[in-house]
Tab-separated table of C-alpha atoms and ligand atoms in Angstrom:
chain	number	residue	atom	x	y	z
A	1	UNK	CA	1.590	146.288	132.146
A	2	UNK	CA	4.787	145.170	133.852
A	3	UNK	CA	6.459	142.033	132.572
A	4	UNK	CA	5.679	139.134	134.912
A	5	UNK	CA	8.909	137.147	135.018
A	6	UNK	CA	8.637	133.441	135.706
A	7	UNK	CA	10.404	131.831	138.679
A	8	UNK	CA	13.262	134.034	139.842
A	9	UNK	CA	13.017	136.283	136.830
A	10	UNK	CA	16.058	137.267	134.842
A	11	UNK	CA	19.161	138.461	136.573
A	12	UNK	CA	19.506	142.111	137.428
A	13	UNK	CA	22.570	143.868	136.077
A	14	UNK	CA	24.185	145.671	139.003
A	15	UNK	CA	27.928	146.140	139.145
A	16	UNK	CA	29.623	146.411	142.481
A	17	UNK	CA	33.112	147.915	142.393
A	18	UNK	CA	35.015	146.685	145.412
A	19	UNK	CA	37.965	148.996	144.738
A	20	UNK	CA	36.075	152.249	144.292
A	21	UNK	CA	36.113	153.177	147.940
A	22	UNK	CA	32.310	153.682	147.881
A	23	UNK	CA	30.301	151.553	150.319
A	24	UNK	CA	28.802	148.357	148.926
A	25	UNK	CA	25.315	149.160	150.193
A	26	UNK	CA	25.326	152.691	148.813
A	27	UNK	CA	26.521	151.394	145.441
A	28	UNK	CA	23.652	148.919	145.353
A	29	UNK	CA	21.072	151.482	146.488
A	30	UNK	CA	22.253	154.117	144.012
A	31	UNK	CA	22.119	151.748	141.082
A	32	UNK	CA	18.686	150.469	141.973
A	33	UNK	CA	17.319	154.002	142.381
A	34	UNK	CA	18.775	154.890	138.991
A	35	UNK	CA	17.254	151.783	137.436
A	36	UNK	CA	13.787	152.725	138.724
A	37	UNK	CA	14.081	156.413	137.832
A	38	UNK	CA	15.290	155.719	134.314
A	39	UNK	CA	12.537	153.190	133.685
A	40	UNK	CA	14.962	150.260	133.345
A	41	UNK	CA	12.816	148.663	136.041
A	42	UNK	CA	9.120	149.300	135.442
A	43	UNK	CA	6.433	149.917	138.069
A	44	UNK	CA	5.100	146.546	139.318
A	45	UNK	CA	8.110	144.581	138.068
A	46	UNK	CA	9.326	141.861	140.405
A	47	UNK	CA	12.849	141.979	141.834
A	48	UNK	CA	15.038	139.015	142.660
A	49	UNK	CA	14.726	137.789	146.228
A	50	UNK	CA	17.323	139.218	148.605
A	51	UNK	CA	18.879	135.753	148.827
A	52	UNK	CA	19.229	135.469	145.027
A	53	UNK	CA	20.605	138.956	144.541
A	54	UNK	CA	23.053	138.544	147.440
A	55	UNK	CA	24.304	135.299	145.956
A	56	UNK	CA	24.648	136.776	142.468
A	57	UNK	CA	26.578	139.817	143.697
A	58	UNK	CA	28.648	138.048	146.344
A	59	UNK	CA	27.163	140.229	149.096
A	60	UNK	CA	25.625	139.305	152.421
A	61	UNK	CA	21.866	138.759	152.409
A	62	UNK	CA	21.499	141.209	155.283
A	63	UNK	CA	23.076	143.992	153.222
A	64	UNK	CA	20.631	143.401	150.365
A	65	UNK	CA	17.692	143.272	152.799
A	66	UNK	CA	18.798	146.602	154.276
A	67	UNK	CA	19.029	148.079	150.798
A	68	UNK	CA	15.512	146.852	149.865
A	69	UNK	CA	14.145	148.221	153.160
A	70	UNK	CA	15.713	151.625	152.515
A	71	UNK	CA	14.287	151.807	148.982
A	72	UNK	CA	10.882	150.783	150.308
A	73	UNK	CA	11.044	153.567	152.826
A	74	UNK	CA	11.836	155.986	150.007
A	75	UNK	CA	8.852	154.752	147.978
A	76	UNK	CA	10.825	153.062	145.187
A	77	UNK	CA	9.912	149.490	146.137
A	78	UNK	CA	7.007	147.734	147.800
A	79	UNK	CA	6.611	144.358	149.379
A	80	UNK	CA	3.910	142.471	151.182
A	81	UNK	CA	4.590	139.695	153.664
A	82	UNK	CA	5.023	136.404	151.838
A	83	UNK	CA	5.349	137.917	148.379
A	84	UNK	CA	8.176	139.249	146.270
A	85	UNK	CA	9.595	142.747	146.415
A	86	UNK	CA	8.444	144.838	143.465
A	87	UNK	CA	9.045	148.240	141.989
A	88	UNK	CA	6.375	150.554	143.387
A	89	UNK	CA	3.695	151.504	140.887
A	90	UNK	CA	4.121	155.196	140.118
A	91	UNK	CA	7.766	155.239	141.181
A	92	UNK	CA	8.858	155.612	137.587
A	93	UNK	CA	8.757	159.207	136.487
A	94	UNK	CA	10.126	158.832	132.980
A	95	UNK	CA	7.398	159.875	130.522
A	96	UNK	CA	6.438	157.288	127.933
A	97	UNK	CA	7.832	158.659	124.702
A	98	UNK	CA	5.553	157.846	121.788
A	99	UNK	CA	7.449	155.683	119.347
A	100	UNK	CA	7.330	157.291	115.902
A	101	UNK	CA	7.980	153.921	114.301
A	102	UNK	CA	5.097	152.125	115.962
A	103	UNK	CA	1.931	151.544	113.991
A	104	UNK	CA	-1.064	153.661	115.024
A	105	UNK	CA	-3.789	151.600	116.652
A	106	UNK	CA	-6.417	150.556	114.117
A	107	UNK	CA	-9.801	152.076	114.758
A	108	UNK	CA	-12.270	149.462	115.932
A	109	UNK	CA	-15.347	148.801	113.834
A	110	UNK	CA	-18.042	147.153	115.880
A	111	UNK	CA	-20.171	145.838	112.991
A	112	UNK	CA	-17.679	144.948	110.242
A	113	UNK	CA	-14.257	145.962	109.025
A	114	UNK	CA	-13.679	145.535	105.290
A	115	UNK	CA	-9.953	146.121	105.648
A	116	UNK	CA	-7.775	144.509	103.052
A	117	UNK	CA	-4.336	142.968	102.810
A	118	UNK	CA	-4.718	140.425	105.609
A	119	UNK	CA	-5.956	136.852	105.609
A	120	UNK	CA	-8.307	135.634	108.307
A	121	UNK	CA	-6.151	135.509	111.389
A	122	UNK	CA	-8.687	133.144	112.957
A	123	UNK	CA	-7.827	130.616	110.248
A	124	UNK	CA	-4.073	130.761	110.925
A	125	UNK	CA	-2.985	127.108	111.134
A	126	UNK	CA	-1.862	127.203	114.757
A	127	UNK	CA	-1.961	123.455	115.329
A	128	UNK	CA	-0.120	122.663	112.100
A	129	UNK	CA	2.552	125.272	112.730
A	130	UNK	CA	3.085	124.107	116.314
A	131	UNK	CA	3.311	120.518	115.046
A	132	UNK	CA	5.841	121.485	112.357
A	133	UNK	CA	8.054	123.440	114.763
A	134	UNK	CA	7.956	120.549	117.191
A	135	UNK	CA	8.849	118.065	114.452
A	136	UNK	CA	11.800	120.233	113.456
A	137	UNK	CA	13.040	120.562	117.025
A	138	UNK	CA	12.595	116.835	117.587
A	139	UNK	CA	14.227	115.554	114.429
A	140	UNK	CA	16.631	118.165	113.044
A	141	UNK	CA	20.351	117.460	113.530
A	142	UNK	CA	22.364	119.735	115.817
A	143	UNK	CA	23.817	121.410	112.750
A	144	UNK	CA	20.356	122.873	112.015
A	145	UNK	CA	20.882	125.168	114.994
A	146	UNK	CA	24.008	126.675	113.424
A	147	UNK	CA	23.997	129.657	111.024
A	148	UNK	CA	22.260	128.470	107.907
A	149	UNK	CA	22.820	129.228	104.257
A	150	UNK	CA	22.141	132.990	103.952
A	151	UNK	CA	19.948	132.465	100.894
A	152	UNK	CA	17.819	129.866	102.628
A	153	UNK	CA	17.657	126.225	103.638
A	154	UNK	CA	18.627	124.224	100.548
A	155	UNK	CA	15.806	121.713	100.885
A	156	UNK	CA	13.179	124.445	101.319
A	157	UNK	CA	14.484	126.200	98.220
A	158	UNK	CA	14.192	122.938	96.288
A	159	UNK	CA	10.664	122.324	97.515
A	160	UNK	CA	9.588	125.924	96.868
A	161	UNK	CA	10.968	125.800	93.323
A	162	UNK	CA	9.149	122.513	92.665
A	163	UNK	CA	5.933	123.802	94.242
A	164	UNK	CA	5.980	127.045	92.259
A	165	UNK	CA	6.794	125.228	89.039
A	166	UNK	CA	3.738	123.067	89.670
A	167	UNK	CA	1.178	125.630	90.822
A	168	UNK	CA	2.451	128.902	89.273
A	169	UNK	CA	4.227	127.666	86.127
A	170	UNK	CA	7.390	129.356	87.347
A	171	UNK	CA	10.533	128.437	85.387
A	172	UNK	CA	13.184	128.137	88.071
A	173	UNK	CA	15.469	125.778	89.916
A	174	UNK	CA	16.343	125.861	93.595
A	175	UNK	CA	19.530	127.831	92.777
A	176	UNK	CA	17.371	130.785	91.781
A	177	UNK	CA	15.406	130.937	95.027
A	178	UNK	CA	16.418	133.268	97.866
A	179	UNK	CA	14.346	132.927	101.036
A	180	UNK	CA	13.599	136.275	102.663
A	181	UNK	CA	11.825	137.831	105.615
A	182	UNK	CA	8.577	138.338	103.739
A	183	UNK	CA	8.057	140.143	100.487
A	184	UNK	CA	8.988	143.431	102.089
A	185	UNK	CA	12.592	142.334	102.514
A	186	UNK	CA	12.584	140.587	99.156
A	187	UNK	CA	11.599	143.797	97.356
A	188	UNK	CA	14.145	145.867	99.287
A	189	UNK	CA	16.968	143.477	98.394
A	190	UNK	CA	15.976	143.311	94.737
A	191	UNK	CA	15.783	147.094	94.422
A	192	UNK	CA	19.223	147.537	95.985
A	193	UNK	CA	20.685	145.023	93.560
A	194	UNK	CA	19.039	146.778	90.611
A	195	UNK	CA	20.229	150.182	91.850
A	196	UNK	CA	23.744	148.747	92.076
A	197	UNK	CA	23.310	147.698	88.477
A	198	UNK	CA	22.603	151.278	87.414
A	199	UNK	CA	18.783	151.187	87.457
A	200	UNK	CA	17.836	154.602	88.802
A	201	UNK	CA	14.047	154.659	88.339
A	202	UNK	CA	11.362	152.192	89.380
A	203	UNK	CA	7.879	152.364	87.863
A	204	UNK	CA	4.922	151.180	89.905
A	205	UNK	CA	1.217	150.647	89.313
A	206	UNK	CA	-1.207	153.516	89.894
A	207	UNK	CA	-3.384	152.813	91.816
A	208	UNK	CA	-1.185	150.446	93.761
A	209	UNK	CA	0.914	149.995	96.857
A	210	UNK	CA	2.387	153.422	96.126
A	211	UNK	CA	3.589	154.622	99.493
A	212	UNK	CA	5.447	151.494	100.533
A	213	UNK	CA	6.919	151.078	97.042
A	214	UNK	CA	8.131	154.661	96.940
A	215	UNK	CA	9.684	154.269	100.386
A	216	UNK	CA	11.482	151.115	99.277
A	217	UNK	CA	12.696	152.784	96.083
A	218	UNK	CA	13.986	155.825	97.941
A	219	UNK	CA	15.745	153.582	100.470
A	220	UNK	CA	17.481	151.871	97.543
A	221	UNK	CA	18.475	155.241	96.077
A	222	UNK	CA	15.986	155.177	93.184
A	223	UNK	CA	13.276	157.482	91.936
A	224	UNK	CA	9.764	156.013	91.689
A	225	UNK	CA	7.224	156.908	88.997
A	226	UNK	CA	3.549	155.897	88.904
A	227	UNK	CA	2.121	154.302	85.745
A	228	UNK	CA	-1.657	154.086	85.261
A	229	UNK	CA	-3.591	150.838	85.370
A	230	UNK	CA	-6.696	150.302	83.223
A	231	UNK	CA	-9.081	147.395	82.697
A	232	UNK	CA	-6.250	145.339	81.114
A	233	UNK	CA	-3.734	146.072	83.855
A	234	UNK	CA	-0.599	148.213	83.602
A	235	UNK	CA	-0.582	150.633	80.644
A	236	UNK	CA	2.659	149.532	78.975
A	237	UNK	CA	2.628	152.423	76.476
A	238	UNK	CA	2.609	154.829	79.416
A	239	UNK	CA	5.417	152.844	81.041
A	240	UNK	CA	7.420	153.219	77.869
A	241	UNK	CA	7.197	157.015	78.188
A	242	UNK	CA	8.908	156.970	81.603
A	243	UNK	CA	12.670	156.667	82.087
A	244	UNK	CA	12.190	153.560	84.283
A	245	UNK	CA	14.268	150.442	83.700
A	246	UNK	CA	12.435	148.454	86.354
A	247	UNK	CA	8.734	148.054	87.056
A	248	UNK	CA	6.861	146.506	89.970
A	249	UNK	CA	3.644	144.770	88.905
A	250	UNK	CA	0.920	142.519	90.345
A	251	UNK	CA	-0.045	140.705	87.113
A	252	UNK	CA	-2.132	137.833	88.479
A	253	UNK	CA	-4.476	140.084	90.481
A	254	UNK	CA	-3.631	143.746	90.360
A	255	UNK	CA	-3.465	145.377	93.741
A	256	UNK	CA	-5.944	147.013	94.409
A	257	UNK	CA	-8.158	147.026	91.262
A	258	UNK	CA	-8.129	143.225	91.018
A	259	UNK	CA	-7.741	143.224	87.215
A	260	UNK	CA	-5.662	140.527	85.567
A	261	UNK	CA	-2.849	141.684	83.283
A	262	UNK	CA	-4.264	140.835	79.844
A	263	UNK	CA	-2.415	138.449	77.533
A	264	UNK	CA	-1.463	141.159	75.038
A	265	UNK	CA	-0.197	143.393	77.862
A	266	UNK	CA	1.968	140.556	79.180
A	267	UNK	CA	3.611	140.270	75.787
A	268	UNK	CA	4.005	144.055	75.512
A	269	UNK	CA	5.529	144.236	78.975
A	270	UNK	CA	8.068	141.529	78.240
A	271	UNK	CA	8.919	143.210	74.924
A	272	UNK	CA	9.395	146.499	76.830
A	273	UNK	CA	11.809	144.792	79.251
A	274	UNK	CA	13.865	143.336	76.418
A	275	UNK	CA	13.985	146.635	74.513
A	276	UNK	CA	14.853	148.672	77.584
A	277	UNK	CA	17.270	146.119	79.051
A	278	UNK	CA	14.837	146.337	81.942
A	279	UNK	CA	13.587	144.161	84.768
A	280	UNK	CA	10.002	143.284	85.682
A	281	UNK	CA	9.492	142.679	89.392
A	282	UNK	CA	6.407	140.505	89.785
A	283	UNK	CA	4.564	140.592	93.111
A	284	UNK	CA	2.662	137.286	93.174
A	285	UNK	CA	1.075	138.099	96.518
A	286	UNK	CA	-2.264	136.258	96.570
A	287	UNK	CA	-1.947	133.701	93.781
A	288	UNK	CA	-2.935	130.812	96.052
A	289	UNK	CA	-6.518	132.016	96.119
A	290	UNK	CA	-8.033	131.869	92.642
A	291	UNK	CA	-11.720	131.227	92.103
A	292	UNK	CA	-12.213	131.277	88.355
A	293	UNK	CA	-11.553	128.297	86.120
A	294	UNK	CA	-8.880	130.157	84.213
A	295	UNK	CA	-5.772	130.199	86.378
A	296	UNK	CA	-3.185	132.791	85.446
A	297	UNK	CA	0.405	131.582	85.551
A	298	UNK	CA	3.324	133.591	86.797
A	299	UNK	CA	4.843	136.159	84.430
A	300	UNK	CA	8.243	134.801	85.418
A	301	UNK	CA	7.475	131.573	83.554
A	302	UNK	CA	7.141	133.537	80.302
A	303	UNK	CA	10.435	135.441	80.573
A	304	UNK	CA	12.671	133.999	83.299
A	305	UNK	CA	15.602	136.128	82.113
A	306	UNK	CA	13.669	139.398	82.572
A	307	UNK	CA	11.347	138.767	85.512
A	308	UNK	CA	12.116	138.669	89.222
A	309	UNK	CA	9.211	137.015	91.019
A	310	UNK	CA	8.401	137.663	94.675
A	311	UNK	CA	6.280	135.364	96.847
A	312	UNK	CA	5.138	135.295	100.452
A	313	UNK	CA	3.261	133.174	102.984
A	314	UNK	CA	1.640	136.309	104.429
A	315	UNK	CA	-1.661	135.524	102.671
A	316	UNK	CA	-1.468	131.733	102.553
A	317	UNK	CA	-0.460	131.205	106.207
A	318	UNK	CA	-0.030	134.419	108.225
A	319	UNK	CA	1.853	137.724	107.964
A	320	UNK	CA	3.445	137.120	111.369
A	321	UNK	CA	5.639	134.318	109.973
A	322	UNK	CA	7.612	136.829	107.868
A	323	UNK	CA	8.593	134.275	105.254
A	324	UNK	CA	8.835	135.045	101.570
A	325	UNK	CA	11.121	134.448	98.613
A	326	UNK	CA	12.669	135.889	95.487
A	327	UNK	CA	13.074	133.972	92.244
A	328	UNK	CA	15.680	135.769	90.206
A	329	UNK	CA	17.555	135.400	86.925
A	330	UNK	CA	21.023	133.946	87.386
A	331	UNK	CA	22.827	137.212	86.666
A	332	UNK	CA	21.306	138.842	89.789
A	333	UNK	CA	21.852	135.943	92.185
A	334	UNK	CA	25.364	136.755	93.385
A	335	UNK	CA	24.450	140.315	94.375
A	336	UNK	CA	21.159	139.171	95.935
A	337	UNK	CA	22.917	136.558	98.032
A	338	UNK	CA	25.471	139.150	99.129
A	339	UNK	CA	22.714	141.592	100.090
A	340	UNK	CA	20.876	138.954	102.076
A	341	UNK	CA	24.044	137.907	103.912
A	342	UNK	CA	24.827	141.488	104.854
A	343	UNK	CA	21.214	142.162	105.876
A	344	UNK	CA	20.798	139.333	108.367
A	345	UNK	CA	22.963	136.267	107.553
A	346	UNK	CA	19.799	134.471	106.491
A	347	UNK	CA	16.195	134.115	107.604
A	348	UNK	CA	15.546	132.019	110.730
A	349	UNK	CA	16.430	128.428	109.804
A	350	UNK	CA	14.023	126.701	112.141
A	351	UNK	CA	11.053	128.596	110.729
A	352	UNK	CA	12.196	127.728	107.231
A	353	UNK	CA	12.415	124.068	108.205
A	354	UNK	CA	8.951	124.287	109.756
A	355	UNK	CA	7.566	125.647	106.479
A	356	UNK	CA	9.347	122.865	104.617
A	357	UNK	CA	7.823	120.305	106.981
A	358	UNK	CA	4.348	121.779	106.469
A	359	UNK	CA	4.664	121.628	102.701
A	360	UNK	CA	6.196	118.137	102.578
A	361	UNK	CA	3.609	116.713	104.974
A	362	UNK	CA	0.721	117.942	102.809
A	363	UNK	CA	-0.583	120.105	105.657
A	364	UNK	CA	0.172	123.292	103.725
A	365	UNK	CA	-2.025	122.175	100.826
A	366	UNK	CA	-4.724	121.012	103.201
A	367	UNK	CA	-4.719	124.409	104.923
A	368	UNK	CA	-4.905	126.167	101.560
A	369	UNK	CA	-7.854	124.035	100.491
A	370	UNK	CA	-9.725	124.915	103.681
A	371	UNK	CA	-8.862	128.598	103.488
A	372	UNK	CA	-9.765	128.739	99.783
A	373	UNK	CA	-13.176	127.203	100.515
A	374	UNK	CA	-13.788	129.718	103.284
A	375	UNK	CA	-12.789	132.736	101.164
A	376	UNK	CA	-14.852	131.427	98.253
A	377	UNK	CA	-17.867	131.218	100.570
A	378	UNK	CA	-17.263	134.770	101.809
A	379	UNK	CA	-16.921	136.025	98.269
A	380	UNK	CA	-20.305	134.446	97.505
A	381	UNK	CA	-21.803	136.012	100.622
A	382	UNK	CA	-20.419	139.415	99.671
A	383	UNK	CA	-21.844	139.189	96.166
A	384	UNK	CA	-25.228	137.947	97.385
A	385	UNK	CA	-25.464	140.622	100.078
A	386	UNK	CA	-24.520	143.375	97.649
A	387	UNK	CA	-26.997	142.015	95.107
A	388	UNK	CA	-29.711	142.179	97.761
A	389	UNK	CA	-28.912	145.664	99.084
A	390	UNK	CA	-27.304	147.465	96.157
A	391	UNK	CA	-28.204	145.532	92.995
A	392	UNK	CA	-27.320	148.405	90.679
A	393	UNK	CA	-23.677	148.548	91.741
A	394	UNK	CA	-20.962	146.729	89.807
A	395	UNK	CA	-18.463	144.522	91.635
A	396	UNK	CA	-15.140	143.646	89.977
A	397	UNK	CA	-11.724	142.274	90.785
A	398	UNK	CA	-12.992	139.066	92.312
A	399	UNK	CA	-11.092	136.468	90.288
A	400	UNK	CA	-8.602	135.914	93.092
A	401	UNK	CA	-7.511	136.912	96.558
A	402	UNK	CA	-9.789	138.354	99.181
A	403	UNK	CA	-10.766	141.803	98.133
A	404	UNK	CA	-13.319	143.164	95.670
A	405	UNK	CA	-13.888	146.549	94.082
A	406	UNK	CA	-17.338	148.101	94.459
A	407	UNK	CA	-18.140	150.772	91.872
A	408	UNK	CA	-20.234	153.481	93.549
A	409	UNK	CA	-22.822	155.626	91.764
A	410	UNK	CA	-21.230	158.437	89.755
A	411	UNK	CA	-20.952	161.516	91.933
A	412	UNK	CA	-20.728	159.558	95.206
A	413	UNK	CA	-18.257	161.002	97.680
A	414	UNK	CA	-15.898	158.182	98.734
A	415	UNK	CA	-14.463	159.995	101.744
A	416	UNK	CA	-17.874	161.026	103.047
A	417	UNK	CA	-19.209	157.483	102.629
A	418	UNK	CA	-16.210	156.089	104.512
A	419	UNK	CA	-16.781	158.610	107.318
A	420	UNK	CA	-20.498	157.908	107.625
A	421	UNK	CA	-19.971	154.143	107.531
A	422	UNK	CA	-17.345	154.512	110.259
A	423	UNK	CA	-19.922	156.214	112.470
A	424	UNK	CA	-22.145	153.158	111.978
A	425	UNK	CA	-19.356	150.787	113.000
A	426	UNK	CA	-18.396	149.717	109.465
A	427	UNK	CA	-14.811	150.096	108.236
A	428	UNK	CA	-14.670	151.033	104.541
A	429	UNK	CA	-11.706	152.034	102.380
A	430	UNK	CA	-11.841	154.235	99.292
A	431	UNK	CA	-9.865	153.610	96.113
A	432	UNK	CA	-9.041	157.290	95.457
A	433	UNK	CA	-6.519	157.270	98.294
A	434	UNK	CA	-4.553	154.550	96.536
A	435	UNK	CA	-4.072	156.692	93.448
A	436	UNK	CA	-0.903	158.716	93.021
A	437	UNK	CA	-1.084	160.652	89.735
A	438	UNK	CA	-3.656	158.778	87.632
A	439	UNK	CA	-7.169	160.216	88.165
A	440	UNK	CA	-9.571	157.757	89.803
A	441	UNK	CA	-11.956	156.084	87.338
A	442	UNK	CA	-15.035	157.012	89.355
A	443	UNK	CA	-15.732	156.521	93.058
A	444	UNK	CA	-14.896	152.990	94.229
A	445	UNK	CA	-14.439	151.063	97.435
A	446	UNK	CA	-11.896	148.305	98.031
A	447	UNK	CA	-13.796	145.739	100.080
A	448	UNK	CA	-11.485	143.305	101.829
A	449	UNK	CA	-13.066	140.121	103.141
A	450	UNK	CA	-9.950	138.198	104.181
A	451	UNK	CA	-10.417	138.993	107.846
A	452	UNK	CA	-14.185	139.618	107.709
A	453	UNK	CA	-16.363	136.599	108.585
A	454	UNK	CA	-19.610	135.942	106.703
A	455	UNK	CA	-21.996	137.287	109.397
A	456	UNK	CA	-19.956	140.508	109.565
A	457	UNK	CA	-20.083	140.869	105.773
A	458	UNK	CA	-23.877	140.562	105.848
A	459	UNK	CA	-24.322	142.878	108.817
A	460	UNK	CA	-21.809	145.429	107.489
A	461	UNK	CA	-23.387	145.754	104.047
A	462	UNK	CA	-26.900	145.849	105.527
A	463	UNK	CA	-25.826	148.637	107.884
A	464	UNK	CA	-24.684	150.892	105.028
A	465	UNK	CA	-27.171	149.838	102.332
A	466	UNK	CA	-28.846	153.262	102.158
A	467	UNK	CA	-25.457	155.030	101.888
A	468	UNK	CA	-24.518	152.909	98.873
A	469	UNK	CA	-27.487	154.176	96.876
A	470	UNK	CA	-26.424	157.821	97.116
A	471	UNK	CA	-24.839	159.332	94.039
B	1	PLP	C1	0.439	143.978	97.211
B	1	PLP	C2	1.083	143.227	98.344
B	1	PLP	N1	2.131	142.442	98.102
B	1	PLP	C3	2.722	141.752	99.101
B	1	PLP	C4	2.297	141.813	100.399
B	1	PLP	C5	2.951	140.961	101.464
B	1	PLP	O1	4.136	141.470	101.960
B	1	PLP	P1	4.929	140.651	103.089
B	1	PLP	O2	5.335	139.332	102.526
B	1	PLP	O3	6.128	141.504	103.409
B	1	PLP	O4	4.027	140.481	104.257
B	1	PLP	C6	1.236	142.647	100.701
B	1	PLP	C7	0.806	142.761	102.102
B	1	PLP	O5	-0.156	143.363	102.454
B	1	PLP	C8	0.592	143.358	99.649
B	1	PLP	O6	-0.463	144.135	99.895
């Protein structure tokens, strides 16, 4: 689809060289032909009026009209009486190169998609965010539009530290908070700092977010080794057998098994870090959504000198905001701040101020309460629907977040089940694919319900009920 520019549209970069000896009209025609052929101007895109372009280039309007008429005659442009001149559809011959970096389109699942990792995008607090941005634009001093502090807006860092002390039992002051572009950037920065400190191997949970972690480690110049996870979380004895001096963990709600790192394992892990002169990187990705009565505090609070904690609003508000943070021990702060400054001179200040405004106004908490109630209701629906259609199957990992693990009958073929469900319009995701080296502990599905409304949960499970019985 061509871009439909408002009003006159943006200016068109054409350079006329009055000393080149070439005619003005032929210069203009040549450059416009080139712009269409190269795809700089897309089929259907509107051009400036001849009056506008003539004024911008210091040419006579008649000359520009002649040029447009010539290019119309050649099939590059079209115009209808009373409407703007446009690039002719089909005039552009440049093939659309597929972008290797772009994400492949997600397959559509007509009945239900139990994809994981995303909150309900329908619940994104549009009104609150719009209000907060408007408040910031209305009230912030002019200096707020300058470059900000590369490690984040000071007041946001204060409020985040206070908030996380309150709800996550984090032990940190504002000085230890670095605001980042989501957890993805936070992890990248931390790994680079650790690599600069001589840490050459990162351990990560298996199953876990293996591919993205390995990519981040490699980008930081580190090796990455998987360490198995069992019913108590990361196997610290196995970690001890690796050469790693850093480990990435999801202690509050292991991704993707959903297990909580047991108390004794927490102590063992901290002891490992002290013995190894190591660092624990804690990914506290969905801590806002806990359903049991036994909230699990952040690991950082237990060993602030050994733990770097990463947080994000991707689950609590929306991934599109790209806002997250690092809480780091003092000895890493200088290098982290330097890395952040070099990376981007700081995350967008106005968005940071909008988040601050949301939190300080109480709207953030109100949104979380609503979202938590909705996810709790979906969790109940999922459990009830599974109990009705597949009562023999065990469901685990539901203490927090918005995904559950469904244990399939022994001998079930995860991949085949996923394929058959897909044919019935139900998106399912197997656990085996999230394993790196550790053998899967039986066939399991990771059922996300963050972006799956209650009716879809019911319809989706009903549609595959017979498949779930097969062992
Ligand atoms: C385990 C885990 N941690 C963190 C995140 C969030 O990352 P970000 O803040 O870059 O969106 C995700 C996103 O899916 C995730 O799966």
